[in-house]
Tab-separated table of C-alpha atoms in Angstrom:
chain	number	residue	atom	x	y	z
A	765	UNK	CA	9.483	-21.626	35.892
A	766	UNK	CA	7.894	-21.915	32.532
A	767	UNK	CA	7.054	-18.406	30.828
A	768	UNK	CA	3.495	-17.780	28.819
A	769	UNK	CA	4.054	-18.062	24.457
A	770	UNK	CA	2.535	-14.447	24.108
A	771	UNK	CA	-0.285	-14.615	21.777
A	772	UNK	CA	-2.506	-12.250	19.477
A	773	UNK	CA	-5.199	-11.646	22.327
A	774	UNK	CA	-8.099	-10.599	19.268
A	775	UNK	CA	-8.200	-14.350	17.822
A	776	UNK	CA	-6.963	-16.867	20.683
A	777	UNK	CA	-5.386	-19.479	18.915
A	778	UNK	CA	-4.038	-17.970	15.962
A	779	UNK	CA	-0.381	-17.751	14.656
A	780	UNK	CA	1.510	-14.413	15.851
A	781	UNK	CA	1.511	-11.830	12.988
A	782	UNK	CA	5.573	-11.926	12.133
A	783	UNK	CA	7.565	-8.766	12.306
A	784	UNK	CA	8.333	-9.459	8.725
A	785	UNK	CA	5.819	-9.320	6.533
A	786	UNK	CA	2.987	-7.833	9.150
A	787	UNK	CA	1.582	-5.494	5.986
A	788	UNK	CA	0.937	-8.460	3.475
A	789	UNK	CA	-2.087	-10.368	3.556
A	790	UNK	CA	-3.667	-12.091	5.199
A	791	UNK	CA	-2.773	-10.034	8.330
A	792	UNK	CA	-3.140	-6.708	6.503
A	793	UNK	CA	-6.972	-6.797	6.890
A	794	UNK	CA	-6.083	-6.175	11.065
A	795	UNK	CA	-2.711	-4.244	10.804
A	796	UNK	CA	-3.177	-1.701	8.450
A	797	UNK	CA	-5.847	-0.304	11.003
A	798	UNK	CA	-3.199	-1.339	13.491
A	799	UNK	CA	0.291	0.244	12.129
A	800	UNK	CA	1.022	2.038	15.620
A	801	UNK	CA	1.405	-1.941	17.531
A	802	UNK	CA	3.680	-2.911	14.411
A	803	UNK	CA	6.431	-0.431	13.949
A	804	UNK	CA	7.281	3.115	15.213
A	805	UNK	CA	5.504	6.006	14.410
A	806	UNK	CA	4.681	9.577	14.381
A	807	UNK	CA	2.194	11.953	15.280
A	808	UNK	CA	0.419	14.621	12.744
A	809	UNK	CA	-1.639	16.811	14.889
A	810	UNK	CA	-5.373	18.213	14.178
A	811	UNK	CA	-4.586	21.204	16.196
A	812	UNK	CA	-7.009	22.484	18.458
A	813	UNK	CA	-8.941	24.576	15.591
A	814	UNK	CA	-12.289	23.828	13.828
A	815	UNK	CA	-13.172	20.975	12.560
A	816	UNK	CA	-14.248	21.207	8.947
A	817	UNK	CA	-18.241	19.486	8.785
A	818	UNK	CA	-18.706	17.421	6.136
A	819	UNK	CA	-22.616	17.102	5.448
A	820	UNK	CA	-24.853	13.870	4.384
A	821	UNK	CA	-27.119	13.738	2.176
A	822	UNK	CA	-26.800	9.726	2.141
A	823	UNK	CA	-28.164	8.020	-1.656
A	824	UNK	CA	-28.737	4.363	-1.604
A	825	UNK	CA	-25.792	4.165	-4.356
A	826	UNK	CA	-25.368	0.328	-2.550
A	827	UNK	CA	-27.997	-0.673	-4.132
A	828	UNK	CA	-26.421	0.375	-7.774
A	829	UNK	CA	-25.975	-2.263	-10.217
A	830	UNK	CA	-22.647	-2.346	-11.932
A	831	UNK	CA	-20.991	-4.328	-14.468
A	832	UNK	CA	-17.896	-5.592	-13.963
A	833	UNK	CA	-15.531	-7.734	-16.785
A	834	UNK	CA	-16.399	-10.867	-15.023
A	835	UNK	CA	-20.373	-10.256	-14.304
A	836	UNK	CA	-22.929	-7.820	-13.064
A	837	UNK	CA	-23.305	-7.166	-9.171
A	838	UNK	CA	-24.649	-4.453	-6.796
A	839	UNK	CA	-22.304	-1.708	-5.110
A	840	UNK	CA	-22.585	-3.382	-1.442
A	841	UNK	CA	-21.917	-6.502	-2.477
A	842	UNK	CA	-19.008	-5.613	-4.736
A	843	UNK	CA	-17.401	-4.166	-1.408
A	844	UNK	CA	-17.744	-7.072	0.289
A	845	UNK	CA	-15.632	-9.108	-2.586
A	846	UNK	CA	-12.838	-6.778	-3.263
A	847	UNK	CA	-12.036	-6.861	0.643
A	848	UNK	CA	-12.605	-3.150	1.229
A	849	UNK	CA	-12.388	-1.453	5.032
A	850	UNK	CA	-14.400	1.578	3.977
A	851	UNK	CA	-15.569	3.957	1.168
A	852	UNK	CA	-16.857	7.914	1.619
A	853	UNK	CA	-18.147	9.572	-1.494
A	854	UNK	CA	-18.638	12.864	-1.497
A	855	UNK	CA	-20.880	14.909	-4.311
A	856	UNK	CA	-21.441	18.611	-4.456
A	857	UNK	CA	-19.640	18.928	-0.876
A	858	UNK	CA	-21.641	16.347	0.565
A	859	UNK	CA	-21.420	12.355	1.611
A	860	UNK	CA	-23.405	10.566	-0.264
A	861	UNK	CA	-22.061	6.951	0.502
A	862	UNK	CA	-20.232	6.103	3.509
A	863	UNK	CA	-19.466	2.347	3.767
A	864	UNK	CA	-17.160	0.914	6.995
A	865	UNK	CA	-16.171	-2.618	6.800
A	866	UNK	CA	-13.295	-5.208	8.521
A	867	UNK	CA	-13.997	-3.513	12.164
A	868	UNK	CA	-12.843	-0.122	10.325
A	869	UNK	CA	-14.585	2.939	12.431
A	870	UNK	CA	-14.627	6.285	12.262
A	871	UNK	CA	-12.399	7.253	14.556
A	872	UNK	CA	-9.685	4.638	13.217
A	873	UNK	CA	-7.073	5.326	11.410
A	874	UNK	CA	-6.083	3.346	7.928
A	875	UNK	CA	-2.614	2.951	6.207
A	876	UNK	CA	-2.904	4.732	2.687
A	877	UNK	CA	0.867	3.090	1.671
A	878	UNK	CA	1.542	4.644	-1.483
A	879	UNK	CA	-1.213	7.328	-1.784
A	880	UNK	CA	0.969	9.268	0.932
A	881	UNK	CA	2.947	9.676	-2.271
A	882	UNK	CA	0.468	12.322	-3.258
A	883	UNK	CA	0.212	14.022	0.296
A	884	UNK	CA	4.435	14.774	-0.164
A	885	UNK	CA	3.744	15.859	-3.944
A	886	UNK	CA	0.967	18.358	-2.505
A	887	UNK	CA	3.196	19.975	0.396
A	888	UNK	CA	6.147	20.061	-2.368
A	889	UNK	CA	3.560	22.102	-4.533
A	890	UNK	CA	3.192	24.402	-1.188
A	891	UNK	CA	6.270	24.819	0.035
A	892	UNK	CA	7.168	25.999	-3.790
A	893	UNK	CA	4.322	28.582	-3.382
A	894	UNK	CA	6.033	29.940	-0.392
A	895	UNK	CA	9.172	30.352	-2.100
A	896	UNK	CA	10.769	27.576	-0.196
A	897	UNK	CA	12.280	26.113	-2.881
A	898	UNK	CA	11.973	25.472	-6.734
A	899	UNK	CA	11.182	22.427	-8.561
A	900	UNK	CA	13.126	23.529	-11.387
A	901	UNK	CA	16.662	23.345	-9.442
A	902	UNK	CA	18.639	20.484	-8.536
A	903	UNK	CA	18.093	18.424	-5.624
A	904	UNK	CA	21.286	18.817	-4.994
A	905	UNK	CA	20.889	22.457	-4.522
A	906	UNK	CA	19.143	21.671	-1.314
A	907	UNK	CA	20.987	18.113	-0.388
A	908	UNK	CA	24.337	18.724	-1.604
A	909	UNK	CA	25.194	15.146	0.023
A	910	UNK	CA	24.085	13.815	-3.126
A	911	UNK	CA	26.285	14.763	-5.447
A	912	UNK	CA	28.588	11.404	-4.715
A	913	UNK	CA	24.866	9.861	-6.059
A	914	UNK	CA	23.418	8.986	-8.866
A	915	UNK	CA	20.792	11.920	-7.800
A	916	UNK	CA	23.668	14.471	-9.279
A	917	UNK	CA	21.927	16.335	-11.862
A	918	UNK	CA	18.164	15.440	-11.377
A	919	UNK	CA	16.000	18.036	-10.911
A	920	UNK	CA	13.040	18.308	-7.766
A	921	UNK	CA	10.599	18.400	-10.728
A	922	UNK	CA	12.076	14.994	-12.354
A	923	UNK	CA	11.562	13.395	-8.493
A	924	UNK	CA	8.128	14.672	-8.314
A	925	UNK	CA	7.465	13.193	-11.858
A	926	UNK	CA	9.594	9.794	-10.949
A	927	UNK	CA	11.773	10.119	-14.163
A	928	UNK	CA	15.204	10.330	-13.094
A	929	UNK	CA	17.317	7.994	-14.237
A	930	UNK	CA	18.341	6.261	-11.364
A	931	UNK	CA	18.629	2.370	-10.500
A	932	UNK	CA	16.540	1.571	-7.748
A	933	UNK	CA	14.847	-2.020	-7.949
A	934	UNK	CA	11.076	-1.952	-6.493
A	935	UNK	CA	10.798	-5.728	-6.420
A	936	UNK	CA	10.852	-7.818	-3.387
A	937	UNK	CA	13.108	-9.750	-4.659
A	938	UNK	CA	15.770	-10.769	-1.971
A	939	UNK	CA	18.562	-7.934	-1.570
A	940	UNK	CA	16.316	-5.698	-3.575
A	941	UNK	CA	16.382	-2.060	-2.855
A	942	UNK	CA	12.762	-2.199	-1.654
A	943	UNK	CA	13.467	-4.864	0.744
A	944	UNK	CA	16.334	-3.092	1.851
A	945	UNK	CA	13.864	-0.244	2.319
A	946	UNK	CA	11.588	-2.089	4.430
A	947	UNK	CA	13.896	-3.513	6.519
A	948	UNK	CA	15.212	-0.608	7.628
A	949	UNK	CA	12.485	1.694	8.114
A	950	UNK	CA	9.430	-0.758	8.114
A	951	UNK	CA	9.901	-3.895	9.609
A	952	UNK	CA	13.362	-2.302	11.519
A	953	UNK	CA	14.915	-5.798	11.237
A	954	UNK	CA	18.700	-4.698	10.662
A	955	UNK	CA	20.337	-6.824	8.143
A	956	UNK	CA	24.475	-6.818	8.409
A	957	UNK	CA	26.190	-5.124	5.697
A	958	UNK	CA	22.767	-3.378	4.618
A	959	UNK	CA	21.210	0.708	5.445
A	960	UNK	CA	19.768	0.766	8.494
A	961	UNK	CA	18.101	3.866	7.330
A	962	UNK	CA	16.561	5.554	4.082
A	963	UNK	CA	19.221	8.203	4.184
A	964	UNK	CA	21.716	5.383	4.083
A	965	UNK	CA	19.817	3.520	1.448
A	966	UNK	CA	19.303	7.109	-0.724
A	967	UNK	CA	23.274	7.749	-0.082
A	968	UNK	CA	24.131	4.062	-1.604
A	969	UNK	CA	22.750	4.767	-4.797
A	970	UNK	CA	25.326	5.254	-7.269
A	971	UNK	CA	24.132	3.851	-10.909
A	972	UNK	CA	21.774	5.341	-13.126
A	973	UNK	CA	20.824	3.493	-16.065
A	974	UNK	CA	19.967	6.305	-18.455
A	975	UNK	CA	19.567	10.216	-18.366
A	976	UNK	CA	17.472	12.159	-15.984
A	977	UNK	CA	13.971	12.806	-17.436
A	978	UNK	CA	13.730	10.388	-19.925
A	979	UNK	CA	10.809	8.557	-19.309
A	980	UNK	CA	8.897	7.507	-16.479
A	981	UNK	CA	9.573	4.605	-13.816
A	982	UNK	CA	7.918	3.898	-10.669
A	983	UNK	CA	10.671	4.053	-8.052
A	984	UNK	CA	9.196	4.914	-4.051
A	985	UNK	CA	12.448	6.080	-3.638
A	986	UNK	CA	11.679	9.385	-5.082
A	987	UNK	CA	8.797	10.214	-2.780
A	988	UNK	CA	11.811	9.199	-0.139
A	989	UNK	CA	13.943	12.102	-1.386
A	990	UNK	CA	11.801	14.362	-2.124
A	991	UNK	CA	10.654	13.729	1.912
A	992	UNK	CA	14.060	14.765	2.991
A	993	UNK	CA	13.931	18.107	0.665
A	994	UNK	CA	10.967	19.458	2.352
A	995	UNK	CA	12.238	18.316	5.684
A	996	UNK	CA	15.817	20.415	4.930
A	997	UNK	CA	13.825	23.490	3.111
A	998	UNK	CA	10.895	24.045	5.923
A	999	UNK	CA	13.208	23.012	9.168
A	1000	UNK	CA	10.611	20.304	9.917
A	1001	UNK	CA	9.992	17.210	10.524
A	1002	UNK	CA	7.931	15.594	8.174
A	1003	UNK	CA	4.979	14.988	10.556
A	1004	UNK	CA	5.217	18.665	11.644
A	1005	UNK	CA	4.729	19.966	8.274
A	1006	UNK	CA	2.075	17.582	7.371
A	1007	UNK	CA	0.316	18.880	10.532
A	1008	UNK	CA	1.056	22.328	9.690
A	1009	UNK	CA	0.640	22.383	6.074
A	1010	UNK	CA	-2.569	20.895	6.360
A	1011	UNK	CA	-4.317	18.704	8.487
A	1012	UNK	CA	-4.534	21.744	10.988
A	1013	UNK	CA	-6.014	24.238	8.097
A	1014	UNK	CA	-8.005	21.317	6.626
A	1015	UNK	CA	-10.510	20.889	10.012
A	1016	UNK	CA	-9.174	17.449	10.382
A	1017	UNK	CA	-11.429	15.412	12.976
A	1018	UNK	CA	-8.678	13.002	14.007
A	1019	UNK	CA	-4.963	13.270	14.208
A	1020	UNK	CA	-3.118	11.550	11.820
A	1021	UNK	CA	0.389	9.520	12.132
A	1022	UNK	CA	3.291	8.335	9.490
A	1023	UNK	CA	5.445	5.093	10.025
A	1024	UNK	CA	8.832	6.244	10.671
A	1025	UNK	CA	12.366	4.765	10.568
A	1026	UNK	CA	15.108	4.361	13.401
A	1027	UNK	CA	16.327	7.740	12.802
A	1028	UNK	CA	13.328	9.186	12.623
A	1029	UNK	CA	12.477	10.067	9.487
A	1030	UNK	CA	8.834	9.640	8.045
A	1031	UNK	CA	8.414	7.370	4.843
A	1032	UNK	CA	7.305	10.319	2.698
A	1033	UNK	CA	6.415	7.147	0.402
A	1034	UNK	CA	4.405	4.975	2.267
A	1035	UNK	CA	3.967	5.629	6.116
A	1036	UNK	CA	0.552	7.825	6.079
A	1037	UNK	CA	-2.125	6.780	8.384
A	1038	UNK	CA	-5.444	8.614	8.453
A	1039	UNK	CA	-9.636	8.207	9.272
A	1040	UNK	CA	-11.932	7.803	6.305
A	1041	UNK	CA	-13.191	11.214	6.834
A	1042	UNK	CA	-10.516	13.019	6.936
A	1043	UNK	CA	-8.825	11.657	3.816
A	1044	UNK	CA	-11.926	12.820	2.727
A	1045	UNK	CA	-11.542	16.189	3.580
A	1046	UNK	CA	-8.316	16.116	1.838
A	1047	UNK	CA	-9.806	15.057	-1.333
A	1048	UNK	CA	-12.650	17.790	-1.250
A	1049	UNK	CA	-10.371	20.326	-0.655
A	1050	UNK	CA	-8.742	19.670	-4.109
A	1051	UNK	CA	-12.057	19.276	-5.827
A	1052	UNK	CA	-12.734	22.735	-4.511
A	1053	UNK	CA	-9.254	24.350	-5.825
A	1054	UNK	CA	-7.427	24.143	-2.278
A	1055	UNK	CA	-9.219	26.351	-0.301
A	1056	UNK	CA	-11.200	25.976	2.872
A	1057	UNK	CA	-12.131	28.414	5.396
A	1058	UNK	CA	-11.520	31.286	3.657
A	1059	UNK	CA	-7.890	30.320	3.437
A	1060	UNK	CA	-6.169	29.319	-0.025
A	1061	UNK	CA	-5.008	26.018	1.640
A	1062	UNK	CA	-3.180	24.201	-1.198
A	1063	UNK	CA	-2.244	26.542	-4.389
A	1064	UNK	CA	-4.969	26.359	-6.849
A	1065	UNK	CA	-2.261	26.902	-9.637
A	1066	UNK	CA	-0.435	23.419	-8.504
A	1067	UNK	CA	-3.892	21.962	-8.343
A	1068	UNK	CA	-4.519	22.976	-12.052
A	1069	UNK	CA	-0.802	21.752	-13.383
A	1070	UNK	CA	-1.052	18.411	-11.937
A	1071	UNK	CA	-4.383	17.645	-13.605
A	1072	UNK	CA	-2.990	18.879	-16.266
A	1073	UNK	CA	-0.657	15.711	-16.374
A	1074	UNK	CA	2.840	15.339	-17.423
A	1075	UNK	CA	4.760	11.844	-17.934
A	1076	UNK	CA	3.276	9.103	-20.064
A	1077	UNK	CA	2.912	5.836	-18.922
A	1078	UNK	CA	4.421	2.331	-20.199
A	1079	UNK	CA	2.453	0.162	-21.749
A	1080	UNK	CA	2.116	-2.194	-19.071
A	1081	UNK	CA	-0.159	0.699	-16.594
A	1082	UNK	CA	-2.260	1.117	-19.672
A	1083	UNK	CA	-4.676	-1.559	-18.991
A	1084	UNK	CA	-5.403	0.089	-15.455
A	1085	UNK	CA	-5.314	3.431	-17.029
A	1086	UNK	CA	-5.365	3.523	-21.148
A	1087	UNK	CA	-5.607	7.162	-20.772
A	1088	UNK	CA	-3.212	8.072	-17.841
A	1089	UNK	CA	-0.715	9.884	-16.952
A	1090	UNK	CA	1.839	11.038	-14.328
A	1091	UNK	CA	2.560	14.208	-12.597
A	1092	UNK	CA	3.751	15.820	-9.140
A	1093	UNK	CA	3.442	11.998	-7.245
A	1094	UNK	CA	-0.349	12.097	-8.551
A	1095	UNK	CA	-1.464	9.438	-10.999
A	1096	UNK	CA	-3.487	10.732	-13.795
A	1097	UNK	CA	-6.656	8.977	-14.007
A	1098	UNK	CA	-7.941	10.307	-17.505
A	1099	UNK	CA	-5.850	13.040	-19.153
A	1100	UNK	CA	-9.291	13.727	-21.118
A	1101	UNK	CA	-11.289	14.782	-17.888
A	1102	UNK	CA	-8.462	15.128	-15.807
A	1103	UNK	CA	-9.080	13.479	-13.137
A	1104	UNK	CA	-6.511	12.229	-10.210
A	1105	UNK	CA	-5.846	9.248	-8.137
A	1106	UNK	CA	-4.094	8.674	-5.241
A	1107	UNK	CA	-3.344	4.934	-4.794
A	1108	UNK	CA	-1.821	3.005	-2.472
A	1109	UNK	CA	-0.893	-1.036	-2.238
A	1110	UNK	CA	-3.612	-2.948	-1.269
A	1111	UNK	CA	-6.290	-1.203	-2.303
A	1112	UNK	CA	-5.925	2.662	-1.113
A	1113	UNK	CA	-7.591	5.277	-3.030
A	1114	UNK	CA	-8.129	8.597	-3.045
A	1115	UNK	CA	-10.167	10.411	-6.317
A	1116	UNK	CA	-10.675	13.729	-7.279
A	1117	UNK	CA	-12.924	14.526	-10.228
A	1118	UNK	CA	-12.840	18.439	-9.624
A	1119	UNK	CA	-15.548	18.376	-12.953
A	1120	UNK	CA	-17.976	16.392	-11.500
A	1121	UNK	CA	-17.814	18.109	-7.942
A	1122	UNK	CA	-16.673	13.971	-7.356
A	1123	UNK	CA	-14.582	12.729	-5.043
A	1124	UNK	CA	-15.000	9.110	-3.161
A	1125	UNK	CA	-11.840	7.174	-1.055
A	1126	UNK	CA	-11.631	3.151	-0.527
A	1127	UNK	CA	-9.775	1.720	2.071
A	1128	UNK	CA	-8.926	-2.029	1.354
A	1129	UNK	CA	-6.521	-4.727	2.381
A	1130	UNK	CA	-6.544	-6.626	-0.918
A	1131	UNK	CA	-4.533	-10.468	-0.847
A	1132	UNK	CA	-1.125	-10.270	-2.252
A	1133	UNK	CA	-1.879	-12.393	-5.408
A	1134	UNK	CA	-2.084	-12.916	-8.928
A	1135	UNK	CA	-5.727	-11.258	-9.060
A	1136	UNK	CA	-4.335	-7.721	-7.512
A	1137	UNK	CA	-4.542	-5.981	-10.621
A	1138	UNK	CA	-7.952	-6.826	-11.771
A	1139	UNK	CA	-8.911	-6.033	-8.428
A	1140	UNK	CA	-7.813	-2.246	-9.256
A	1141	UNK	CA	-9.579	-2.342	-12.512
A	1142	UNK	CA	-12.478	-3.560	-10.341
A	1143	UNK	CA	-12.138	-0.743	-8.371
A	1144	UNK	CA	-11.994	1.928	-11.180
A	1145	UNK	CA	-14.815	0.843	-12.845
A	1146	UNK	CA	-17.080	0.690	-9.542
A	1147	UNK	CA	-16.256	4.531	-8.711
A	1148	UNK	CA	-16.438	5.513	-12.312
A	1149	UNK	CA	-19.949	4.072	-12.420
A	1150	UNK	CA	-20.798	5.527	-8.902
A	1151	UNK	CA	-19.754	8.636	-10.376
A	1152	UNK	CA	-21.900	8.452	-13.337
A	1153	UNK	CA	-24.995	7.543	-11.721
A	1154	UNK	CA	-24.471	11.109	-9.657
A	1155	UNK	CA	-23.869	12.886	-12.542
A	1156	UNK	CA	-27.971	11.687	-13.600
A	1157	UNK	CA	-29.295	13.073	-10.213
C-alpha cells in the first residue's frame, strides 16, 4: 500500500516549507505567524489579571505622502511594497494607525527575531533593580563554567553592550557559529561533531580576537549569554520571567511564546513571538518611563541610561543610522533625540520616541536579498515622517 506525500494543506500544490531554512523568504511571510508548527516552543503567560486598554483615536496617516530615496508614495501603499504583516502607532497613549496585512490578525502572534534582543536587555535592567545581580561584575561571577571561555573577564555590562572581545562569526556561512546556532536550537537538525545546544555552542568558544570592551560588534551570542544569566540569577526559566517580569504587569491581551532549543532553553536572541498589540503595550510602557497601573514596571532609571546611549557604531550601520548608537541590547536610533529601536531580521520593529509621546511597531517578512537594507532605511524614514506629521496635530 502506497502512503499519501503530506502536503502544506493552506496552498495545495505547493512545495513543503523545508525544516531548514523555514524562516527565510519566501516562506517567512506564512511561518513567522506560524513559529509554533516549525520548531518547539514555549509559553509566556498573560496571567489572569487586567488587560491594559489601549484607546483609538484612528488618523488617516495612510493617506500621508512620503518621500522615499527612490520616489514619493502614500503610507498604505508603501506597506504594501516593503512586505509588512502589520503596523500600530500609538500617539499620546493612543492608536492612531493600526494596519494588519499577510493574513496577520489580532489575536496572532508574530516572530520579532532579533528585537527579543531588547526584551532580555530590559529584564537584565530589572533584575539589576532587584538586586539580582550587577552589570558591573563578571559573567563569570554568576556562570563560573565560563572561565575555560573566552567569556573569562567580560563583564554583564560589556554583553549587554555586545563589546566583548570574543570570536563568534554571525554569517551563514557553512560551519559558521550562527549556523551552528540554528541548527541546534532553530531548525534542531543535529549535525555530527557540532553543539546540539546553545550552552554547548557558548561553552566551545575559546578565542577572542581583542580585549573586552573595545569596540562594538554585533554577535547574537551575547543576548544568548546574557539569557542564561538571568535564567541562573532569578531561578527561572526564561519564559517564566518574561511572563513574570512583564507581560503579566503589562495587561498583555494574548500570551506570548519564545522558540526554544532541545534542552530547553529560550533563544534570549531571537525566539520572541508576540500580537501587534501587545508589543505595543511594551513599547508604550517605555515611552511612559516603565510604569503602568500604578506599578513602576520597568526601572525608569534603566529607561533613562539606555537612551542615553553608549557604544558607537562602525561605519558600515551609519548609513541606517548616521547618528546611532548602542546600549543595553537597544539600538540607538538618534543619540540627539534619543530615541530607541528594537529591530529584528526581516523587518521587526519596535520604536520608542519617549519625546514625542511616539511609539509605532512593524511586523514584516522582508525577502532575503540584496535590497534588505534599503528596505530598513525605507522603513526609518516612513515612521520618522509618520512621526512628524503627529507632531503638527
Amino acid at each position: 500500500m502506497t502512503g499519501m506525500q503530506p502536503r502544506d494543506p493552506h496552498n495545495p500544490g505547493a512545495p513543503l516549507i523545508p525544516r531548514v531554512g523555514w524562516d527565510m523568504s519566501p516562506w517567512n511571510r506564512w511561518t513567522f505567524q506560524h513559529v509554533r508548527e516549525m520548531t518547539t516552543t514555549a509559553p509566556i503567560w498573560r496571567g489572569s489579571g487586567p488587560v491594559r486598554p489601549l484607546p483609538e483615536s484612528l488618523q488617516p496617516l495612510g493617506e500621508l505622502m512620503v518621500s522615499f530615496p527612490d520616489g514619493k508614495c502614500s503610507v498604505a501603499d508603501f506597506l504594501e511594497l516593503n512586505f509588512t504583516a502589520g503596523l500600530l502607532v500609538l500617539h499620546r497613549g493612543r492608536i492612531v494607525l493600526e494596519y494588519y496585512m499577510d493574513c496577520l490578525r489580532p489575536q496572532n502572534q508574530h516572530l520579532v527575531m532579533s528585537a527579543t534582543k531588547s526584551f532580555t536587555g530590559t529584564l537584565t535592567g530589572m533584575l539589576m533593580n532587584k538586586g539580582l545581580l550587577d552589570v558591573r561584575k563578571p559573567v563569570t561571577h554568576y556562570l563560573p563554567e565560563l572561565a575555560a571561555t573566552a567569556y573569562r573577564g567580560a563583564t554583564v555590562q560589556q554583553l549587554l553592550d555586545m563589546s566583548s572581545g570574543v570570536i563568534f562569526d554571525e554569517s551563514l556561512n557553512e560551519g559558521s557559529h550562527m549556523q551552528k546556532g540554528l541548527y541546534a536550537g532553530w531548525y534542531r537538525q543535529p549535525v555530527p561533531g557540532w553543539p546540539r545546544t546553545y550552552w554547548e555552542l557558548i561553552l566551545s568558544l575559546d578565542e577572542a580576537e581583542r580585549s573586552h570592551g573595545a569596540l562594538f560588534n554585533y554577535r547574537s551570542i551575547e543576548s544568548c549569554v546574557l539569557g542564561f544569566v538571568l535564567q541562573r540569577v532569578s531561578g527561572m526559566s526564561l519564559a517564566d520571567l518574561m511572563s513574570y517580569e512583564l507581560w503579566v504587569p503589562m495587561g498583555a491581551e494574548e500570551d506570548a511564546y519564545i522558540v526554544v532549543d532541545d534542552a530547553g532553553f529560550a533563544i534570549a536572541s531571537g525566539g520572541l513571538c508576540a500580537t501587534l498589540r501587545d508589543l505595543g503595550r511594551f513599547a508604550q510602557l517605555l515611552v511612559e518611563g516603565g510604569a503602568w497601573g500604578g506599578r513602576q514596571i520597568i526601572p525608569s532609571g534603566w529607561i533613562e541610561a539606555t537612551r542615553n546611549g553608549g557604544v558607537e557604531l562602525p561605519e558600515d550601520m551609519r548609513k541606517l543610522l548616521p547618528n546611532g548608537a548602542y546600549h543595553n541590547q537597544w539600538w540607538i536610533e538618534d543619540t540627539r533625540r534619543r530615541t530607541i529601536w528594537a529591530r529584528g531580521h526581516g523587518g521587526q520593529t519596535l520604536y520608542v520616541d519617549p519625546g514625542a509621546e511616539f511609539a509605532a511597531v512593524k511586523l514584516s517578512a522582508f525577502p532575503d536579498d540584496d535590497t534588505v537594507n534599503q528596505r530598513w532605511i525605507d522603513d526609518r524614514v516612513a515612521l520618522l515622517a509618520i512621526r512628524a506629521a503627529l507632531s503638527e496635530r
